[in-house]
PDB file of C-alpha atoms in Angstrom:
ATOM      1  CA  SER A  33     -30.207 -59.973 -19.764  1.00  0.00           C
ATOM      2  CA  LYS A  34     -27.811 -62.805 -19.559  1.00  0.00           C
ATOM      3  CA  THR A  35     -26.075 -61.801 -22.763  1.00  0.00           C
ATOM      4  CA  SER A  36     -25.632 -58.258 -21.559  1.00  0.00           C
ATOM      5  CA  MET A  37     -24.186 -59.542 -18.152  1.00  0.00           C
ATOM      6  CA  GLU A  38     -21.703 -61.719 -20.176  1.00  0.00           C
ATOM      7  CA  PHE A  39     -20.627 -58.863 -22.137  1.00  0.00           C
ATOM      8  CA  ASP A  40     -20.164 -56.804 -18.995  1.00  0.00           C
ATOM      9  CA  ILE A  41     -18.074 -59.358 -17.567  1.00  0.00           C
ATOM     10  CA  MET A  42     -16.120 -59.671 -20.668  1.00  0.00           C
ATOM     11  CA  ASP A  43     -15.710 -56.084 -20.798  1.00  0.00           C
ATOM     12  CA  THR A  44     -14.487 -55.996 -17.179  1.00  0.00           C
ATOM     13  CA  TYR A  45     -11.930 -58.569 -17.663  1.00  0.00           C
ATOM     14  CA  SER A  46     -10.625 -57.029 -20.862  1.00  0.00           C
ATOM     15  CA  ASN A  47     -10.200 -53.625 -19.199  1.00  0.00           C
ATOM     16  CA  ARG A  48      -8.292 -55.361 -16.325  1.00  0.00           C
ATOM     17  CA  PHE A  49      -6.092 -57.192 -18.855  1.00  0.00           C
ATOM     18  CA  ASN A  50      -5.472 -53.919 -20.713  1.00  0.00           C
ATOM     19  CA  LYS A  51      -4.408 -52.112 -17.551  1.00  0.00           C
ATOM     20  CA  ILE A  52      -1.955 -54.959 -16.832  1.00  0.00           C
ATOM     21  CA  HIS A  53      -0.216 -54.207 -20.128  1.00  0.00           C
ATOM     22  CA  PHE A  54       0.170 -50.593 -19.320  1.00  0.00           C
ATOM     23  CA  SER A  55       1.150 -51.366 -15.776  1.00  0.00           C
ATOM     24  CA  ILE A  56       3.832 -53.669 -16.870  1.00  0.00           C
ATOM     25  CA  PHE A  57       5.078 -51.231 -19.471  1.00  0.00           C
ATOM     26  CA  SER A  58       5.135 -48.462 -16.874  1.00  0.00           C
ATOM     27  CA  ILE A  59       6.975 -50.518 -14.142  1.00  0.00           C
ATOM     28  CA  CYS A  60       9.658 -51.853 -16.744  1.00  0.00           C
ATOM     29  CA  PHE A  61      10.157 -48.492 -18.330  1.00  0.00           C
ATOM     30  CA  ILE A  62      10.646 -46.920 -14.945  1.00  0.00           C
ATOM     31  CA  TYR A  63      13.272 -49.730 -14.117  1.00  0.00           C
ATOM     32  CA  PHE A  64      14.847 -48.944 -17.497  1.00  0.00           C
ATOM     33  CA  LEU A  65      15.238 -45.292 -16.527  1.00  0.00           C
ATOM     34  CA  LEU A  66      16.585 -46.266 -13.061  1.00  0.00           C
ATOM     35  CA  TYR A  67      19.190 -48.684 -14.438  1.00  0.00           C
ATOM     36  CA  THR A  68      20.213 -46.190 -17.260  1.00  0.00           C
ATOM     37  CA  SER A  69      20.814 -43.633 -14.504  1.00  0.00           C
ATOM     38  CA  PHE A  70      22.836 -45.944 -12.362  1.00  0.00           C
ATOM     39  CA  TYR A  71      25.012 -47.035 -15.400  1.00  0.00           C
ATOM     40  CA  PHE A  72      25.538 -43.408 -16.505  1.00  0.00           C
ATOM     41  CA  ALA A  73      26.337 -42.265 -12.944  1.00  0.00           C
ATOM     42  CA  CYS A  74      28.738 -45.130 -12.177  1.00  0.00           C
ATOM     43  CA  PHE A  75      30.223 -46.492 -15.404  1.00  0.00           C
ATOM     44  CA  LEU A  76      29.924 -43.836 -18.139  1.00  0.00           C
ATOM     45  CA  ASP A  77      33.139 -42.101 -17.151  1.00  0.00           C
ATOM     46  CA  LYS A  78      35.724 -44.878 -17.058  1.00  0.00           C
ATOM     47  CA  ASP A  79      37.944 -42.783 -14.707  1.00  0.00           C
ATOM     48  CA  GLY A  80      34.999 -41.542 -12.645  1.00  0.00           C
ATOM     49  CA  LEU A  81      35.876 -43.592  -9.454  1.00  0.00           C
ATOM     50  CA  TYR A  82      39.547 -42.549  -9.709  1.00  0.00           C
ATOM     51  CA  LYS A  83      38.469 -38.890  -9.882  1.00  0.00           C
ATOM     52  CA  LEU A  84      36.297 -39.326  -6.781  1.00  0.00           C
ATOM     53  CA  ILE A  85      39.106 -41.030  -4.898  1.00  0.00           C
ATOM     54  CA  MET A  86      41.488 -38.129  -5.924  1.00  0.00           C
ATOM     55  CA  ALA A  87      38.983 -35.411  -5.198  1.00  0.00           C
ATOM     56  CA  ASN A  88      38.108 -36.773  -1.696  1.00  0.00           C
ATOM     57  CA  LYS A  89      41.846 -37.756  -1.088  1.00  0.00           C
ATOM     58  CA  THR A  90      40.651 -41.088   0.435  1.00  0.00           C
ATOM     59  CA  TYR A  91      44.005 -42.639  -0.391  1.00  0.00           C
ATOM     60  CA  GLU A  92      45.046 -40.701   2.782  1.00  0.00           C
ATOM     61  CA  ASN A  93      43.194 -43.245   4.759  1.00  0.00           C
ATOM     62  CA  LEU A  94      45.666 -46.169   3.735  1.00  0.00           C
ATOM     63  CA  PHE A  95      48.366 -47.237   6.318  1.00  0.00           C
ATOM     64  CA  PHE A  96      50.933 -46.972   3.325  1.00  0.00           C
ATOM     65  CA  THR A  97      51.570 -44.838   0.284  1.00  0.00           C
ATOM     66  CA  LEU A  98      50.366 -45.720  -3.192  1.00  0.00           C
ATOM     67  CA  SER A  99      51.291 -44.203  -6.476  1.00  0.00           C
ATOM     68  CA  PHE A 100      48.648 -42.366  -8.330  1.00  0.00           C
ATOM     69  CA  ASP A 101      49.082 -44.891 -11.167  1.00  0.00           C
ATOM     70  CA  ASP A 102      48.372 -47.776  -8.733  1.00  0.00           C
ATOM     71  CA  ILE A 103      45.365 -45.831  -7.414  1.00  0.00           C
ATOM     72  CA  LYS A 104      44.184 -45.401 -11.001  1.00  0.00           C
ATOM     73  CA  LEU A 105      44.566 -49.221 -11.737  1.00  0.00           C
ATOM     74  CA  ILE A 106      42.632 -50.186  -8.669  1.00  0.00           C
ATOM     75  CA  ALA A 107      39.738 -47.861  -9.567  1.00  0.00           C
ATOM     76  CA  SER A 108      39.696 -48.946 -13.222  1.00  0.00           C
ATOM     77  CA  GLU A 109      39.885 -52.770 -12.603  1.00  0.00           C
ATOM     78  CA  LEU A 110      37.258 -52.556  -9.814  1.00  0.00           C
ATOM     79  CA  MET A 111      34.782 -50.814 -12.025  1.00  0.00           C
ATOM     80  CA  GLN A 112      35.412 -53.218 -15.042  1.00  0.00           C
ATOM     81  CA  TYR A 113      35.028 -56.240 -12.710  1.00  0.00           C
ATOM     82  CA  ILE A 114      31.833 -55.421 -11.058  1.00  0.00           C
ATOM     83  CA  LYS A 115      30.267 -54.433 -14.231  1.00  0.00           C
ATOM     84  CA  GLY A 116      31.347 -57.831 -15.739  1.00  0.00           C
ATOM     85  CA  SER A 117      33.920 -56.765 -18.138  1.00  0.00           C
ATOM     86  CA  LEU A 118      36.746 -58.200 -16.248  1.00  0.00           C
ATOM     87  CA  GLN A 119      36.541 -61.902 -15.184  1.00  0.00           C
ATOM     88  CA  PHE A 120      38.828 -61.791 -12.119  1.00  0.00           C
ATOM     89  CA  LEU A 121      40.016 -59.284  -9.563  1.00  0.00           C
ATOM     90  CA  GLU A 122      43.738 -59.847  -9.324  1.00  0.00           C
ATOM     91  CA  THR A 123      45.024 -56.256  -8.862  1.00  0.00           C
ATOM     92  CA  LYS A 124      48.662 -55.977  -7.762  1.00  0.00           C
ATOM     93  CA  VAL A 125      50.328 -52.826  -6.616  1.00  0.00           C
ATOM     94  CA  THR A 126      53.620 -51.766  -5.145  1.00  0.00           C
ATOM     95  CA  ILE A 127      53.356 -51.572  -1.273  1.00  0.00           C
ATOM     96  CA  ASN A 128      56.577 -50.586   0.461  1.00  0.00           C
ATOM     97  CA  GLY A 129      58.643 -51.605  -2.449  1.00  0.00           C
ATOM     98  CA  VAL A 130      56.977 -54.951  -2.787  1.00  0.00           C
ATOM     99  CA  LEU A 131      54.451 -56.061  -5.663  1.00  0.00           C
ATOM    100  CA  THR A 132      51.409 -57.166  -3.475  1.00  0.00           C
ATOM    101  CA  ASP A 133      47.883 -58.341  -4.054  1.00  0.00           C
ATOM    102  CA  PHE A 134      45.680 -55.230  -3.192  1.00  0.00           C
ATOM    103  CA  TYR A 135      42.726 -57.364  -2.331  1.00  0.00           C
ATOM    104  CA  SER A 136      42.341 -59.738   0.627  1.00  0.00           C
ATOM    105  CA  VAL A 137      40.522 -63.026   0.253  1.00  0.00           C
ATOM    106  CA  ARG A 138      37.510 -61.494   2.091  1.00  0.00           C
ATOM    107  CA  SER A 139      37.493 -58.420  -0.148  1.00  0.00           C
ATOM    108  CA  LYS A 140      37.538 -60.452  -3.319  1.00  0.00           C
ATOM    109  CA  ILE A 141      34.698 -62.677  -2.253  1.00  0.00           C
ATOM    110  CA  HIS A 142      32.646 -59.627  -1.217  1.00  0.00           C
ATOM    111  CA  MET A 143      33.358 -57.868  -4.595  1.00  0.00           C
ATOM    112  CA  GLY A 144      32.431 -61.044  -6.224  1.00  0.00           C
ATOM    113  CA  ASP A 145      28.877 -60.749  -4.493  1.00  0.00           C
ATOM    114  CA  VAL A 146      28.632 -57.132  -5.510  1.00  0.00           C
ATOM    115  CA  ARG A 147      29.506 -58.039  -9.053  1.00  0.00           C
ATOM    116  CA  ASN A 148      26.700 -60.770  -9.043  1.00  0.00           C
ATOM    117  CA  ILE A 149      24.207 -58.203  -8.006  1.00  0.00           C
ATOM    118  CA  ILE A 150      25.117 -55.793 -10.702  1.00  0.00           C
ATOM    119  CA  VAL A 151      25.161 -58.486 -13.370  1.00  0.00           C
ATOM    120  CA  THR A 152      21.725 -59.675 -12.250  1.00  0.00           C
ATOM    121  CA  LEU A 153      20.491 -55.968 -12.498  1.00  0.00           C
ATOM    122  CA  SER A 154      22.055 -55.742 -15.851  1.00  0.00           C
ATOM    123  CA  LYS A 155      20.009 -58.892 -17.063  1.00  0.00           C
ATOM    124  CA  ALA A 156      16.923 -57.531 -15.526  1.00  0.00           C
ATOM    125  CA  TYR A 157      17.503 -54.380 -17.522  1.00  0.00           C
ATOM    126  CA  TYR A 158      17.411 -56.334 -20.887  1.00  0.00           C
ATOM    127  CA  VAL A 159      14.278 -58.163 -19.580  1.00  0.00           C
ATOM    128  CA  SER A 160      12.714 -54.817 -18.836  1.00  0.00           C
ATOM    129  CA  ILE A 161      13.419 -53.687 -22.316  1.00  0.00           C
ATOM    130  CA  LEU A 162      11.780 -56.997 -23.764  1.00  0.00           C
ATOM    131  CA  PHE A 163       8.588 -56.524 -21.713  1.00  0.00           C
ATOM    132  CA  CYS A 164       8.362 -52.890 -22.787  1.00  0.00           C
ATOM    133  CA  VAL A 165       8.478 -53.736 -26.324  1.00  0.00           C
ATOM    134  CA  ILE A 166       6.021 -56.594 -26.080  1.00  0.00           C
ATOM    135  CA  SER A 167       3.541 -54.367 -23.908  1.00  0.00           C
ATOM    136  CA  ALA A 168       4.156 -51.541 -26.411  1.00  0.00           C
ATOM    137  CA  PHE A 169       2.691 -53.769 -29.237  1.00  0.00           C
ATOM    138  CA  LYS A 170      -0.310 -54.506 -27.291  1.00  0.00           C
ATOM    139  CA  MET A 171      -0.910 -50.863 -26.259  1.00  0.00           C
ATOM    140  CA  ILE A 172      -0.660 -49.285 -29.637  1.00  0.00           C
ATOM    141  CA  ASN A 173      -4.001 -51.149 -30.620  1.00  0.00           C
ATOM    142  CA  PHE A 174      -5.934 -49.063 -28.370  1.00  0.00           C
ATOM    143  CA  LYS A 175      -7.617 -45.772 -29.396  1.00  0.00           C
ATOM    144  CA  ASN A 176      -6.059 -42.879 -27.583  1.00  0.00           C
ATOM    145  CA  PHE A 177      -3.596 -45.353 -25.910  1.00  0.00           C
ATOM    146  CA  LEU A 178      -1.128 -42.557 -24.760  1.00  0.00           C
ATOM    147  CA  THR A 179      -3.691 -41.086 -22.682  1.00  0.00           C
ATOM    148  CA  MET A 180      -4.437 -44.333 -21.052  1.00  0.00           C
ATOM    149  CA  LEU A 181      -0.754 -44.935 -20.572  1.00  0.00           C
ATOM    150  CA  LYS A 182      -0.204 -41.396 -19.109  1.00  0.00           C
ATOM    151  CA  ASN A 183      -2.778 -42.037 -16.435  1.00  0.00           C
ATOM    152  CA  ILE A 184      -1.297 -45.480 -15.350  1.00  0.00           C
ATOM    153  CA  TYR A 185       2.205 -44.240 -15.766  1.00  0.00           C
ATOM    154  CA  TYR A 186       1.656 -41.269 -13.255  1.00  0.00           C
ATOM    155  CA  LYS A 187       0.093 -43.627 -10.751  1.00  0.00           C
ATOM    156  CA  VAL A 188       2.964 -45.947 -10.950  1.00  0.00           C
ATOM    157  CA  ILE A 189       5.460 -43.135 -10.502  1.00  0.00           C
ATOM    158  CA  LEU A 190       3.497 -41.825  -7.696  1.00  0.00           C
ATOM    159  CA  ILE A 191       3.686 -45.117  -5.837  1.00  0.00           C
ATOM    160  CA  ILE A 192       7.340 -45.801  -6.548  1.00  0.00           C
ATOM    161  CA  ALA A 193       8.347 -42.113  -5.924  1.00  0.00           C
ATOM    162  CA  SER A 194       6.690 -42.384  -2.457  1.00  0.00           C
ATOM    163  CA  LEU A 195       8.659 -45.462  -1.543  1.00  0.00           C
ATOM    164  CA  ILE A 196      11.884 -43.849  -2.863  1.00  0.00           C
ATOM    165  CA  THR A 197      11.271 -40.553  -0.883  1.00  0.00           C
ATOM    166  CA  ILE A 198      10.750 -42.779   2.318  1.00  0.00           C
ATOM    167  CA  ILE A 199      14.037 -44.503   1.822  1.00  0.00           C
ATOM    168  CA  PHE A 200      15.914 -41.321   0.703  1.00  0.00           C
ATOM    169  CA  ILE A 201      14.535 -39.465   3.968  1.00  0.00           C
ATOM    170  CA  TYR A 202      15.627 -42.471   6.020  1.00  0.00           C
ATOM    171  CA  ALA A 203      19.079 -42.567   4.259  1.00  0.00           C
ATOM    172  CA  ALA A 204      19.592 -38.828   4.593  1.00  0.00           C
ATOM    173  CA  THR A 205      18.523 -38.782   8.343  1.00  0.00           C
ATOM    174  CA  ASN A 206      20.982 -41.518   9.237  1.00  0.00           C
ATOM    175  CA  PHE A 207      23.147 -42.944   6.467  1.00  0.00           C
ATOM    176  CA  ASP A 208      25.255 -45.021   8.843  1.00  0.00           C
ATOM    177  CA  THR A 209      22.236 -47.104   9.728  1.00  0.00           C
ATOM    178  CA  PHE A 210      20.829 -47.056   6.384  1.00  0.00           C
ATOM    179  CA  PHE A 211      24.189 -48.260   4.972  1.00  0.00           C
ATOM    180  CA  VAL A 212      24.099 -51.229   7.375  1.00  0.00           C
ATOM    181  CA  HIS A 213      20.484 -52.167   6.716  1.00  0.00           C
ATOM    182  CA  PHE A 214      21.112 -51.794   2.958  1.00  0.00           C
ATOM    183  CA  HIS A 215      23.877 -54.408   3.237  1.00  0.00           C
ATOM    184  CA  HIS A 216      21.877 -56.802   5.400  1.00  0.00           C
ATOM    185  CA  VAL A 217      19.193 -56.693   2.748  1.00  0.00           C
ATOM    186  CA  LEU A 218      21.432 -57.319  -0.226  1.00  0.00           C
ATOM    187  CA  PHE A 219      24.052 -59.734   1.214  1.00  0.00           C
ATOM    188  CA  THR A 220      23.392 -63.091   2.917  1.00  0.00           C
ATOM    189  CA  ASN A 221      26.795 -63.096   4.695  1.00  0.00           C
ATOM    190  CA  ASP A 222      28.854 -60.569   6.775  1.00  0.00           C
ATOM    191  CA  LEU A 223      31.774 -60.363   4.305  1.00  0.00           C
ATOM    192  CA  TRP A 224      30.881 -56.725   3.660  1.00  0.00           C
ATOM    193  CA  LEU A 225      32.221 -56.018   7.154  1.00  0.00           C
ATOM    194  CA  LEU A 226      35.745 -55.115   5.947  1.00  0.00           C
ATOM    195  CA  ASP A 227      38.757 -54.530   8.137  1.00  0.00           C
ATOM    196  CA  PRO A 228      40.756 -51.351   6.949  1.00  0.00           C
ATOM    197  CA  ARG A 229      43.948 -53.011   8.199  1.00  0.00           C
ATOM    198  CA  GLU A 230      43.539 -55.884   5.881  1.00  0.00           C
ATOM    199  CA  ASP A 231      40.908 -54.886   3.518  1.00  0.00           C
ATOM    200  CA  TYR A 232      42.406 -51.814   1.856  1.00  0.00           C
ATOM    201  CA  ILE A 233      39.628 -51.091  -0.459  1.00  0.00           C
ATOM    202  CA  ILE A 234      37.480 -49.858   2.355  1.00  0.00           C
ATOM    203  CA  CYS A 235      39.930 -47.135   2.966  1.00  0.00           C
ATOM    204  CA  LEU A 236      39.795 -45.987  -0.528  1.00  0.00           C
ATOM    205  CA  LEU A 237      35.838 -46.390  -0.787  1.00  0.00           C
ATOM    206  CA  PRO A 238      34.504 -44.923   2.449  1.00  0.00           C
ATOM    207  CA  GLU A 239      30.619 -44.130   2.841  1.00  0.00           C
ATOM    208  CA  LYS A 240      30.993 -40.622   1.279  1.00  0.00           C
ATOM    209  CA  ILE A 241      32.103 -42.162  -2.005  1.00  0.00           C
ATOM    210  CA  PHE A 242      28.784 -44.111  -2.066  1.00  0.00           C
ATOM    211  CA  MET A 243      26.769 -41.134  -1.039  1.00  0.00           C
ATOM    212  CA  THR A 244      28.143 -39.228  -4.002  1.00  0.00           C
ATOM    213  CA  TYR A 245      27.035 -42.104  -6.416  1.00  0.00           C
ATOM    214  CA  GLY A 246      23.636 -42.327  -4.739  1.00  0.00           C
ATOM    215  CA  PHE A 247      23.225 -38.517  -5.173  1.00  0.00           C
ATOM    216  CA  ARG A 248      24.255 -38.702  -8.886  1.00  0.00           C
ATOM    217  CA  ILE A 249      21.872 -41.499  -9.497  1.00  0.00           C
ATOM    218  CA  VAL A 250      18.948 -39.636  -7.827  1.00  0.00           C
ATOM    219  CA  ILE A 251      19.508 -36.483  -9.967  1.00  0.00           C
ATOM    220  CA  LEU A 252      19.827 -38.479 -13.257  1.00  0.00           C
ATOM    221  CA  MET A 253      16.763 -40.613 -12.481  1.00  0.00           C
ATOM    222  CA  LEU A 254      14.818 -37.344 -11.693  1.00  0.00           C
ATOM    223  CA  VAL A 255      15.930 -35.691 -14.932  1.00  0.00           C
ATOM    224  CA  LEU A 256      14.982 -38.745 -17.047  1.00  0.00           C
ATOM    225  CA  LEU A 257      11.796 -39.200 -15.127  1.00  0.00           C
ATOM    226  CA  LEU A 258      10.685 -35.704 -15.548  1.00  0.00           C
ATOM    227  CA  SER A 259      11.655 -35.757 -19.171  1.00  0.00           C
ATOM    228  CA  SER A 260       9.529 -38.889 -19.767  1.00  0.00           C
ATOM    229  CA  VAL A 261       6.576 -37.404 -17.954  1.00  0.00           C
ATOM    230  CA  PHE A 262       6.747 -34.095 -20.132  1.00  0.00           C
ATOM    231  CA  ALA A 263       7.249 -36.057 -23.337  1.00  0.00           C
ATOM    232  CA  LEU A 264       4.193 -38.428 -22.622  1.00  0.00           C
ATOM    233  CA  HIS A 265       2.173 -35.454 -21.719  1.00  0.00           C
ATOM    234  CA  ILE A 266       2.842 -33.570 -25.022  1.00  0.00           C
ATOM    235  CA  LEU A 267       2.454 -36.750 -27.231  1.00  0.00           C
ATOM    236  CA  SER A 268      -0.809 -37.774 -25.532  1.00  0.00           C
ATOM    237  CA  LYS A 269      -2.015 -34.216 -26.168  1.00  0.00           C
ATOM    238  CA  ILE A 270      -1.065 -34.495 -29.789  1.00  0.00           C
ATOM    239  CA  GLN A 271      -2.730 -37.975 -30.240  1.00  0.00           C
ATOM    240  CA  SER A 272      -5.984 -36.772 -28.590  1.00  0.00           C
ATOM    241  CA  ARG A 273      -6.201 -33.815 -31.003  1.00  0.00           C
ATOM    242  CA  GLN A 274      -5.458 -36.017 -34.054  1.00  0.00           C
ATOM    243  CA  GLU A 275      -8.142 -38.492 -33.027  1.00  0.00           C
ATOM    244  CA  ALA A 276     -10.661 -35.812 -32.358  1.00  0.00           C
ATOM    245  CA  ARG A 277     -10.482 -34.685 -35.952  1.00  0.00           C
TER     246      ARG A 277
END
């Protein structure tokens, strides 16, 4: 009957609308985990960059000698700047007995671009939390909602994991090419092409430093993602048993 058809259509639209809430929550929550992994890997240890520079002895790439205190100052102020805690990047160090600006104009502009990207990602992080909360309030009204969430969450993870795996294989196979393409995607200018004779920061931060950070982010992301999958599986089982009583 016409009334039956109308109900079927309404149910179809309702189901699609409900799936949207579960999908939004899943995508936003995964972004939440990804940014959390990025933040912990890069910023949790305030001396993390300095330790990496010292461990890899990248200061030996410089054409002059810097004191360890100056290297620590460079690393500390750079990380504070790119995460938005420091307004300007005006680091001065002693080079050949003269107090000198460590960053060239080109380096400062590029680091400003990096800072803008990270600040934008940070803002998206808080937006993702907001959408997670809103979607969660919608989802909890459904019976056995954790099971529904689990099914959609797993599908979203599978899609995103497939994309990340492709990127990771590409990066692992030829990191130099990946590094160049990565910068072409993120930046609209060529200011990331730094000259080690003028842009000293490129000497302290060669590609292996970024590879280390990338590896740490991937490991942390996997730990958090697997933990969320395990927790959701357990909670959905508990909810199903309670509602079956």
